[in-house]
Amino acid sequence: MALFDLHHPWLLVFGVLGNVISILVFLAPVPAFRRICKEKSTMGYQSVPYVVALFSSMLWMYYAFIKKNAILLVSINSFGCIVETIYITIFILYASKESRRQTVRLLVLLIGVLYTLIFLITLFPLNGVLRVQVVGWICVSVAVGVFAAPLSIVFQVVRTKSVEFMPFTLSFFLTLSAIMWFGYGLLLKDLCIALPNVLGFFLGMIQMLLYGIYRNAKPAVDLEKKVCEHVINSEQIHPLDSQGINSPAVVPVLVANNNENEERLGDQLAQVNLQPLQTPVLVVCAA
């Protein structure tokens, strides 16, 4: 096969390194799913990143098959399809009824309807170079959307001055992955592979830059929690008496309790919203 020709040594190097790094990225959620299996609960995680990653991997694998001479593209996305299917299966197994219903609905929409529609429209009416180009630019559109998804966590880091949900190691490997696949696409003279990884590279660099800026910063969330704890501790100054709720001393206690409950609920909702962002599969390989 031309891919392994001695005239393409750097193509092989970039492709193999891209596979290795991308495998590490795909395996990054394993600790989270070990916790899910241990707790027998999805613990606020969402299935959207994994379903989108499966959809993206299937599209890139289809593109690699019709393009030909892209065996390394087939290998990494085959691995991605298997891993994401395992993640989704575990999620459905331990999810609540509502989350399970939403996951199945999303699978039907993206895989059962959209992917099937793309496959049928491009397979039969189109052929040759035109089919490769159409599928390739569809993959680019999906990859750009996937790469742009972490922008929300970037804004979250700036707002909270906390890098808790943006680990440096993940950002570093995602940046490396983008570099490898950009080089692979460039040497293969395939704009559809190279282009989205330019965006991936710049987003990875922005994330690492923000990590360097805010890694020692005092998180704004911690300051809010300290204020909340100060208010809650004031309950000890006004203990309940035998008059119950009619006692004037009870009023600040009830207010403090209400504030405590609201703060805890807000923190829990924030954690639920942030947890999916620390799952790296949203930033899947663009190739």
GROMACS .gro file of N, CA and C in nm, residues 112-234:
model
  369
  112GLY      N    1  -2.876   0.675   1.397
  112GLY     CA    2  -2.981   0.610   1.320
  112GLY      C    3  -3.035   0.693   1.206
  113VAL      N    4  -3.045   0.825   1.226
  113VAL     CA    5  -3.105   0.912   1.124
  113VAL      C    6  -2.999   0.989   1.046
  114LEU      N    7  -2.922   1.075   1.115
  114LEU     CA    8  -2.831   1.165   1.045
  114LEU      C    9  -2.718   1.090   0.974
  115TYR      N   10  -2.653   0.996   1.044
  115TYR     CA   11  -2.543   0.923   0.981
  115TYR      C   12  -2.594   0.838   0.864
  116THR      N   13  -2.706   0.771   0.884
  116THR     CA   14  -2.764   0.690   0.777
  116THR      C   15  -2.800   0.776   0.656
  117LEU      N   16  -2.854   0.895   0.683
  117LEU     CA   17  -2.892   0.987   0.575
  117LEU      C   18  -2.767   1.031   0.497
  118ILE      N   19  -2.660   1.068   0.570
  118ILE     CA   20  -2.535   1.109   0.504
  118ILE      C   21  -2.479   0.993   0.422
  119PHE      N   22  -2.483   0.875   0.479
  119PHE     CA   23  -2.429   0.757   0.410
  119PHE      C   24  -2.504   0.728   0.280
  120LEU      N   25  -2.635   0.730   0.286
  120LEU     CA   26  -2.717   0.696   0.168
  120LEU      C   27  -2.707   0.803   0.060
  121ILE      N   28  -2.709   0.931   0.103
  121ILE     CA   29  -2.706   1.041   0.006
  121ILE      C   30  -2.572   1.047  -0.067
  122THR      N   31  -2.464   1.016   0.004
  122THR     CA   32  -2.331   1.024  -0.059
  122THR      C   33  -2.290   0.895  -0.129
  123LEU      N   34  -2.347   0.782  -0.088
  123LEU     CA   35  -2.303   0.654  -0.144
  123LEU      C   36  -2.361   0.628  -0.282
  124PHE      N   37  -2.490   0.657  -0.300
  124PHE     CA   38  -2.555   0.620  -0.426
  124PHE      C   39  -2.559   0.733  -0.530
  125PRO      N   40  -2.607   0.853  -0.497
  125PRO     CA   41  -2.611   0.956  -0.601
  125PRO      C   42  -2.473   1.006  -0.643
  126LEU      N   43  -2.376   1.004  -0.552
  126LEU     CA   44  -2.244   1.058  -0.579
  126LEU      C   45  -2.143   0.946  -0.600
  127ASN      N   46  -2.035   0.978  -0.669
  127ASN     CA   47  -1.929   0.879  -0.686
  127ASN      C   48  -1.795   0.948  -0.710
  128GLY      N   49  -1.689   0.869  -0.694
  128GLY     CA   50  -1.556   0.918  -0.722
  128GLY      C   51  -1.512   1.032  -0.634
  129VAL      N   52  -1.444   1.129  -0.697
  129VAL     CA   53  -1.385   1.241  -0.624
  129VAL      C   54  -1.493   1.326  -0.556
  130LEU      N   55  -1.606   1.344  -0.622
  130LEU     CA   56  -1.713   1.427  -0.566
  130LEU      C   57  -1.763   1.371  -0.434
  131ARG      N   58  -1.778   1.240  -0.426
  131ARG     CA   59  -1.824   1.176  -0.302
  131ARG      C   60  -1.723   1.199  -0.189
  132VAL      N   61  -1.595   1.183  -0.221
  132VAL     CA   62  -1.489   1.204  -0.121
  132VAL      C   63  -1.491   1.348  -0.071
  133GLN      N   64  -1.507   1.443  -0.162
  133GLN     CA   65  -1.508   1.584  -0.124
  133GLN      C   66  -1.627   1.619  -0.036
  134VAL      N   67  -1.745   1.570  -0.072
  134VAL     CA   68  -1.867   1.600   0.004
  134VAL      C   69  -1.857   1.542   0.145
  135VAL      N   70  -1.819   1.415   0.155
  135VAL     CA   71  -1.805   1.351   0.287
  135VAL      C   72  -1.695   1.419   0.368
  136GLY      N   73  -1.587   1.455   0.302
  136GLY     CA   74  -1.475   1.521   0.370
  136GLY      C   75  -1.516   1.653   0.433
  137TRP      N   76  -1.591   1.735   0.361
  137TRP     CA   77  -1.632   1.864   0.415
  137TRP      C   78  -1.742   1.850   0.520
  138ILE      N   79  -1.819   1.744   0.512
  138ILE     CA   80  -1.914   1.715   0.621
  138ILE      C   81  -1.835   1.683   0.748
  139CYS      N   82  -1.729   1.603   0.732
  139CYS     CA   83  -1.643   1.570   0.847
  139CYS      C   84  -1.578   1.695   0.905
  140VAL      N   85  -1.535   1.786   0.818
  140VAL     CA   86  -1.475   1.911   0.864
  140VAL      C   87  -1.574   1.991   0.946
  141SER      N   88  -1.699   2.000   0.900
  141SER     CA   89  -1.802   2.074   0.972
  141SER      C   90  -1.826   2.016   1.111
  142VAL      N   91  -1.834   1.883   1.118
  142VAL     CA   92  -1.855   1.817   1.248
  142VAL      C   93  -1.733   1.839   1.338
  143ALA      N   94  -1.612   1.827   1.281
  143ALA     CA   95  -1.490   1.842   1.360
  143ALA      C   96  -1.476   1.983   1.416
  144VAL      N   97  -1.511   2.083   1.336
  144VAL     CA   98  -1.504   2.222   1.384
  144VAL      C   99  -1.601   2.242   1.500
  145GLY      N  100  -1.721   2.186   1.488
  145GLY     CA  101  -1.818   2.196   1.596
  145GLY      C  102  -1.770   2.127   1.723
  146VAL      N  103  -1.707   2.011   1.705
  146VAL     CA  104  -1.655   1.936   1.819
  146VAL      C  105  -1.540   2.011   1.886
  147PHE      N  106  -1.450   2.067   1.805
  147PHE     CA  107  -1.336   2.141   1.860
  147PHE      C  108  -1.381   2.270   1.928
  148ALA      N  109  -1.490   2.329   1.879
  148ALA     CA  110  -1.537   2.456   1.936
  148ALA      C  111  -1.610   2.435   2.069
  149ALA      N  112  -1.655   2.311   2.096
  149ALA     CA  113  -1.731   2.284   2.218
  149ALA      C  114  -1.658   2.323   2.346
  150PRO      N  115  -1.525   2.300   2.358
  150PRO     CA  116  -1.456   2.336   2.482
  150PRO      C  117  -1.447   2.486   2.508
  151LEU      N  118  -1.495   2.569   2.415
  151LEU     CA  119  -1.491   2.714   2.441
  151LEU      C  120  -1.570   2.749   2.566
  152SER      N  121  -1.673   2.670   2.596
  152SER     CA  122  -1.754   2.697   2.715
  152SER      C  123  -1.671   2.680   2.842
  153ILE      N  124  -1.584   2.579   2.845
  153ILE     CA  125  -1.500   2.559   2.963
  153ILE      C  126  -1.392   2.667   2.971
  154VAL      N  127  -1.349   2.718   2.855
  154VAL     CA  128  -1.253   2.829   2.854
  154VAL      C  129  -1.314   2.951   2.921
  155PHE      N  130  -1.438   2.982   2.885
  155PHE     CA  131  -1.508   3.096   2.947
  155PHE      C  132  -1.529   3.070   3.096
  156GLN      N  133  -1.556   2.943   3.132
  156GLN     CA  134  -1.577   2.908   3.272
  156GLN      C  135  -1.450   2.930   3.353
  157VAL      N  136  -1.336   2.895   3.295
  157VAL     CA  137  -1.208   2.914   3.363
  157VAL      C  138  -1.182   3.062   3.388
  158VAL      N  139  -1.208   3.145   3.288
  158VAL     CA  140  -1.188   3.289   3.302
  158VAL      C  141  -1.281   3.346   3.408
  159ARG      N  142  -1.405   3.298   3.409
  159ARG     CA  143  -1.504   3.352   3.503
  159ARG      C  144  -1.474   3.312   3.647
  160THR      N  145  -1.439   3.184   3.668
  160THR     CA  146  -1.419   3.134   3.804
  160THR      C  147  -1.273   3.141   3.849
  161LYS      N  148  -1.181   3.169   3.752
  161LYS     CA  149  -1.038   3.170   3.782
  161LYS      C  150  -0.991   3.036   3.841
  162SER      N  151  -1.054   2.929   3.794
  162SER     CA  152  -1.020   2.794   3.842
  162SER      C  153  -0.998   2.702   3.722
  163VAL      N  154  -0.891   2.622   3.727
  163VAL     CA  155  -0.860   2.529   3.618
  163VAL      C  156  -0.894   2.386   3.658
  164GLU      N  157  -0.981   2.371   3.757
  164GLU     CA  158  -1.015   2.239   3.810
  164GLU      C  159  -1.069   2.147   3.701
  165PHE      N  160  -1.149   2.203   3.609
  165PHE     CA  161  -1.212   2.121   3.508
  165PHE      C  162  -1.142   2.133   3.372
  166MET      N  163  -1.017   2.180   3.374
  166MET     CA  164  -0.939   2.189   3.251
  166MET      C  165  -0.797   2.142   3.279
  167PRO      N  166  -0.777   2.013   3.298
  167PRO     CA  167  -0.645   1.961   3.333
  167PRO      C  168  -0.542   1.988   3.223
  168PHE      N  169  -0.422   2.023   3.265
  168PHE     CA  170  -0.316   2.058   3.171
  168PHE      C  171  -0.277   1.940   3.082
  169THR      N  172  -0.269   1.820   3.142
  169THR     CA  173  -0.227   1.702   3.066
  169THR      C  174  -0.318   1.677   2.947
  170LEU      N  175  -0.448   1.692   2.969
  170LEU     CA  176  -0.544   1.670   2.861
  170LEU      C  177  -0.526   1.774   2.750
  171SER      N  178  -0.514   1.900   2.789
  171SER     CA  179  -0.495   2.007   2.690
  171SER      C  180  -0.366   1.985   2.612
  172PHE      N  181  -0.262   1.940   2.681
  172PHE     CA  182  -0.132   1.916   2.616
  172PHE      C  183  -0.142   1.806   2.512
  173PHE      N  184  -0.204   1.694   2.547
  173PHE     CA  185  -0.215   1.582   2.453
  173PHE      C  186  -0.310   1.613   2.338
  174LEU      N  187  -0.413   1.694   2.365
  174LEU     CA  188  -0.502   1.734   2.256
  174LEU      C  189  -0.428   1.823   2.157
  175THR      N  190  -0.342   1.909   2.207
  175THR     CA  191  -0.263   1.994   2.119
  175THR      C  192  -0.166   1.911   2.037
  176LEU      N  193  -0.099   1.814   2.102
  176LEU     CA  194  -0.009   1.724   2.030
  176LEU      C  195  -0.084   1.646   1.922
  177SER      N  196  -0.203   1.600   1.958
  177SER     CA  197  -0.285   1.524   1.862
  177SER      C  198  -0.317   1.609   1.740
  178ALA      N  199  -0.353   1.734   1.764
  178ALA     CA  200  -0.385   1.825   1.653
  178ALA      C  201  -0.264   1.847   1.563
  179ILE      N  202  -0.145   1.859   1.624
  179ILE     CA  203  -0.023   1.878   1.546
  179ILE      C  204   0.005   1.756   1.458
  180MET      N  205  -0.009   1.636   1.516
  180MET     CA  206   0.020   1.513   1.442
  180MET      C  207  -0.076   1.495   1.323
  181TRP      N  208  -0.205   1.518   1.349
  181TRP     CA  209  -0.302   1.498   1.242
  181TRP      C  210  -0.296   1.609   1.138
  182PHE      N  211  -0.255   1.728   1.180
  182PHE     CA  212  -0.233   1.835   1.082
  182PHE      C  213  -0.118   1.797   0.989
  183GLY      N  214  -0.008   1.748   1.047
  183GLY     CA  215   0.105   1.704   0.965
  183GLY      C  216   0.068   1.590   0.873
  184TYR      N  217  -0.012   1.496   0.925
  184TYR     CA  218  -0.058   1.382   0.844
  184TYR      C  219  -0.141   1.431   0.726
  185GLY      N  220  -0.236   1.522   0.753
  185GLY     CA  221  -0.320   1.575   0.646
  185GLY      C  222  -0.241   1.657   0.545
  186LEU      N  223  -0.142   1.732   0.595
  186LEU     CA  224  -0.060   1.815   0.507
  186LEU      C  225   0.023   1.729   0.412
  187LEU      N  226   0.087   1.625   0.466
  187LEU     CA  227   0.169   1.536   0.384
  187LEU      C  228   0.083   1.453   0.289
  188LEU      N  229  -0.039   1.424   0.333
  188LEU     CA  230  -0.131   1.349   0.248
  188LEU      C  231  -0.199   1.441   0.146
  189LYS      N  232  -0.174   1.573   0.161
  189LYS     CA  233  -0.235   1.676   0.075
  189LYS      C  234  -0.387   1.669   0.084
  190ASP      N  235  -0.435   1.654   0.208
  190ASP     CA  236  -0.579   1.645   0.233
  190ASP      C  237  -0.620   1.760   0.324
  191LEU      N  238  -0.684   1.859   0.266
  191LEU     CA  239  -0.726   1.978   0.342
  191LEU      C  240  -0.831   1.944   0.447
  192CYS      N  241  -0.912   1.844   0.419
  192CYS     CA  242  -1.019   1.807   0.512
  192CYS      C  243  -0.964   1.752   0.644
  193ILE      N  244  -0.848   1.691   0.640
  193ILE     CA  245  -0.785   1.641   0.762
  193ILE      C  246  -0.704   1.751   0.830
  194ALA      N  247  -0.632   1.829   0.750
  194ALA     CA  248  -0.542   1.930   0.807
  194ALA      C  249  -0.617   2.050   0.865
  195LEU      N  250  -0.719   2.097   0.797
  195LEU     CA  251  -0.784   2.224   0.834
  195LEU      C  252  -0.842   2.226   0.975
  196PRO      N  253  -0.928   2.131   1.015
  196PRO     CA  254  -0.986   2.140   1.149
  196PRO      C  255  -0.884   2.128   1.261
  197ASN      N  256  -0.770   2.065   1.232
  197ASN     CA  257  -0.668   2.052   1.335
  197ASN      C  258  -0.591   2.181   1.359
  198VAL      N  259  -0.599   2.275   1.266
  198VAL     CA  260  -0.544   2.409   1.291
  198VAL      C  261  -0.623   2.474   1.406
  199LEU      N  262  -0.756   2.463   1.399
  199LEU     CA  263  -0.841   2.514   1.506
  199LEU      C  264  -0.813   2.440   1.636
  200GLY      N  265  -0.797   2.309   1.627
  200GLY     CA  266  -0.768   2.229   1.747
  200GLY      C  267  -0.638   2.270   1.812
  201PHE      N  268  -0.537   2.303   1.730
  201PHE     CA  269  -0.407   2.345   1.784
  201PHE      C  270  -0.421   2.478   1.861
  202PHE      N  271  -0.487   2.575   1.800
  202PHE     CA  272  -0.500   2.706   1.865
  202PHE      C  273  -0.584   2.698   1.992
  203LEU      N  274  -0.689   2.617   1.991
  203LEU     CA  275  -0.770   2.601   2.112
  203LEU      C  276  -0.690   2.533   2.223
  204GLY      N  277  -0.609   2.434   2.185
  204GLY     CA  278  -0.525   2.368   2.284
  204GLY      C  279  -0.423   2.464   2.344
  205MET      N  280  -0.365   2.550   2.260
  205MET     CA  281  -0.268   2.648   2.309
  205MET      C  282  -0.335   2.748   2.403
  206ILE      N  283  -0.457   2.789   2.369
  206ILE     CA  284  -0.530   2.883   2.456
  206ILE      C  285  -0.558   2.819   2.592
  207GLN      N  286  -0.596   2.692   2.592
  207GLN     CA  287  -0.624   2.622   2.717
  207GLN      C  288  -0.498   2.611   2.803
  208MET      N  289  -0.385   2.579   2.743
  208MET     CA  290  -0.260   2.569   2.820
  208MET      C  291  -0.216   2.705   2.871
  209LEU      N  292  -0.239   2.810   2.791
  209LEU     CA  293  -0.206   2.945   2.835
  209LEU      C  294  -0.290   2.985   2.956
  210LEU      N  295  -0.420   2.956   2.949
  210LEU     CA  296  -0.509   2.987   3.061
  210LEU      C  297  -0.469   2.907   3.185
  211TYR      N  298  -0.426   2.783   3.165
  211TYR     CA  299  -0.383   2.702   3.278
  211TYR      C  300  -0.262   2.768   3.347
  212GLY      N  301  -0.169   2.818   3.266
  212GLY     CA  302  -0.052   2.885   3.322
  212GLY      C  303  -0.088   3.012   3.397
  213ILE      N  304  -0.192   3.081   3.351
  213ILE     CA  305  -0.233   3.207   3.415
  213ILE      C  306  -0.308   3.181   3.545
  214TYR      N  307  -0.399   3.084   3.546
  214TYR     CA  308  -0.491   3.067   3.658
  214TYR      C  309  -0.459   2.949   3.749
  215ARG      N  310  -0.348   2.876   3.724
  215ARG     CA  311  -0.323   2.755   3.805
  215ARG      C  312  -0.298   2.788   3.952
  216ASN      N  313  -0.244   2.907   3.981
  216ASN     CA  314  -0.220   2.947   4.120
  216ASN      C  315  -0.316   3.055   4.168
  217ALA      N  316  -0.415   3.086   4.085
  217ALA     CA  317  -0.510   3.192   4.121
  217ALA      C  318  -0.609   3.141   4.225
  218LYS      N  319  -0.665   3.233   4.303
  218LYS     CA  320  -0.765   3.197   4.404
  218LYS      C  321  -0.900   3.184   4.335
  219PRO      N  322  -0.957   3.063   4.329
  219PRO     CA  323  -1.084   3.045   4.261
  219PRO      C  324  -1.194   3.130   4.321
  220ALA      N  325  -1.274   3.193   4.233
  220ALA     CA  326  -1.385   3.276   4.280
  220ALA      C  327  -1.489   3.192   4.353
  221VAL      N  328  -1.503   3.065   4.315
  221VAL     CA  329  -1.600   2.977   4.381
  221VAL      C  330  -1.563   2.956   4.527
  222ASP      N  331  -1.433   2.941   4.556
  222ASP     CA  332  -1.389   2.921   4.695
  222ASP      C  333  -1.423   3.040   4.782
  223LEU      N  334  -1.409   3.160   4.726
  223LEU     CA  335  -1.441   3.280   4.803
  223LEU      C  336  -1.589   3.284   4.837
  224GLU      N  337  -1.674   3.244   4.739
  224GLU     CA  338  -1.818   3.241   4.765
  224GLU      C  339  -1.851   3.141   4.874
  225LYS      N  340  -1.783   3.025   4.872
  225LYS     CA  341  -1.809   2.922   4.973
  225LYS      C  342  -1.770   2.969   5.112
  226LYS      N  343  -1.658   3.045   5.121
  226LYS     CA  344  -1.614   3.096   5.251
  226LYS      C  345  -1.715   3.193   5.309
  227VAL      N  346  -1.771   3.280   5.224
  227VAL     CA  347  -1.875   3.373   5.269
  227VAL      C  348  -1.996   3.296   5.319
  228CYS      N  349  -2.034   3.191   5.243
  228CYS     CA  350  -2.149   3.108   5.281
  228CYS      C  351  -2.124   3.042   5.417
  229GLU      N  352  -2.002   2.988   5.437
  229GLU     CA  353  -1.971   2.922   5.563
  229GLU      C  354  -1.975   3.020   5.679
  230HIS      N  355  -1.933   3.145   5.656
  230HIS     CA  356  -1.936   3.247   5.760
  230HIS      C  357  -2.080   3.275   5.803
  231VAL      N  358  -2.170   3.281   5.705
  231VAL     CA  359  -2.311   3.305   5.737
  231VAL      C  360  -2.371   3.188   5.812
  232ILE      N  361  -2.335   3.066   5.768
  232ILE     CA  362  -2.390   2.946   5.831
  232ILE      C  363  -2.343   2.934   5.975
  233ASN      N  364  -2.216   2.966   6.001
  233ASN     CA  365  -2.162   2.955   6.136
  233ASN      C  366  -2.228   3.052   6.233
  234SER      N  367  -2.293   3.154   6.181
  234SER     CA  368  -2.361   3.251   6.267
  234SER      C  369  -2.481   3.190   6.338
   0.00000   0.00000   0.00000
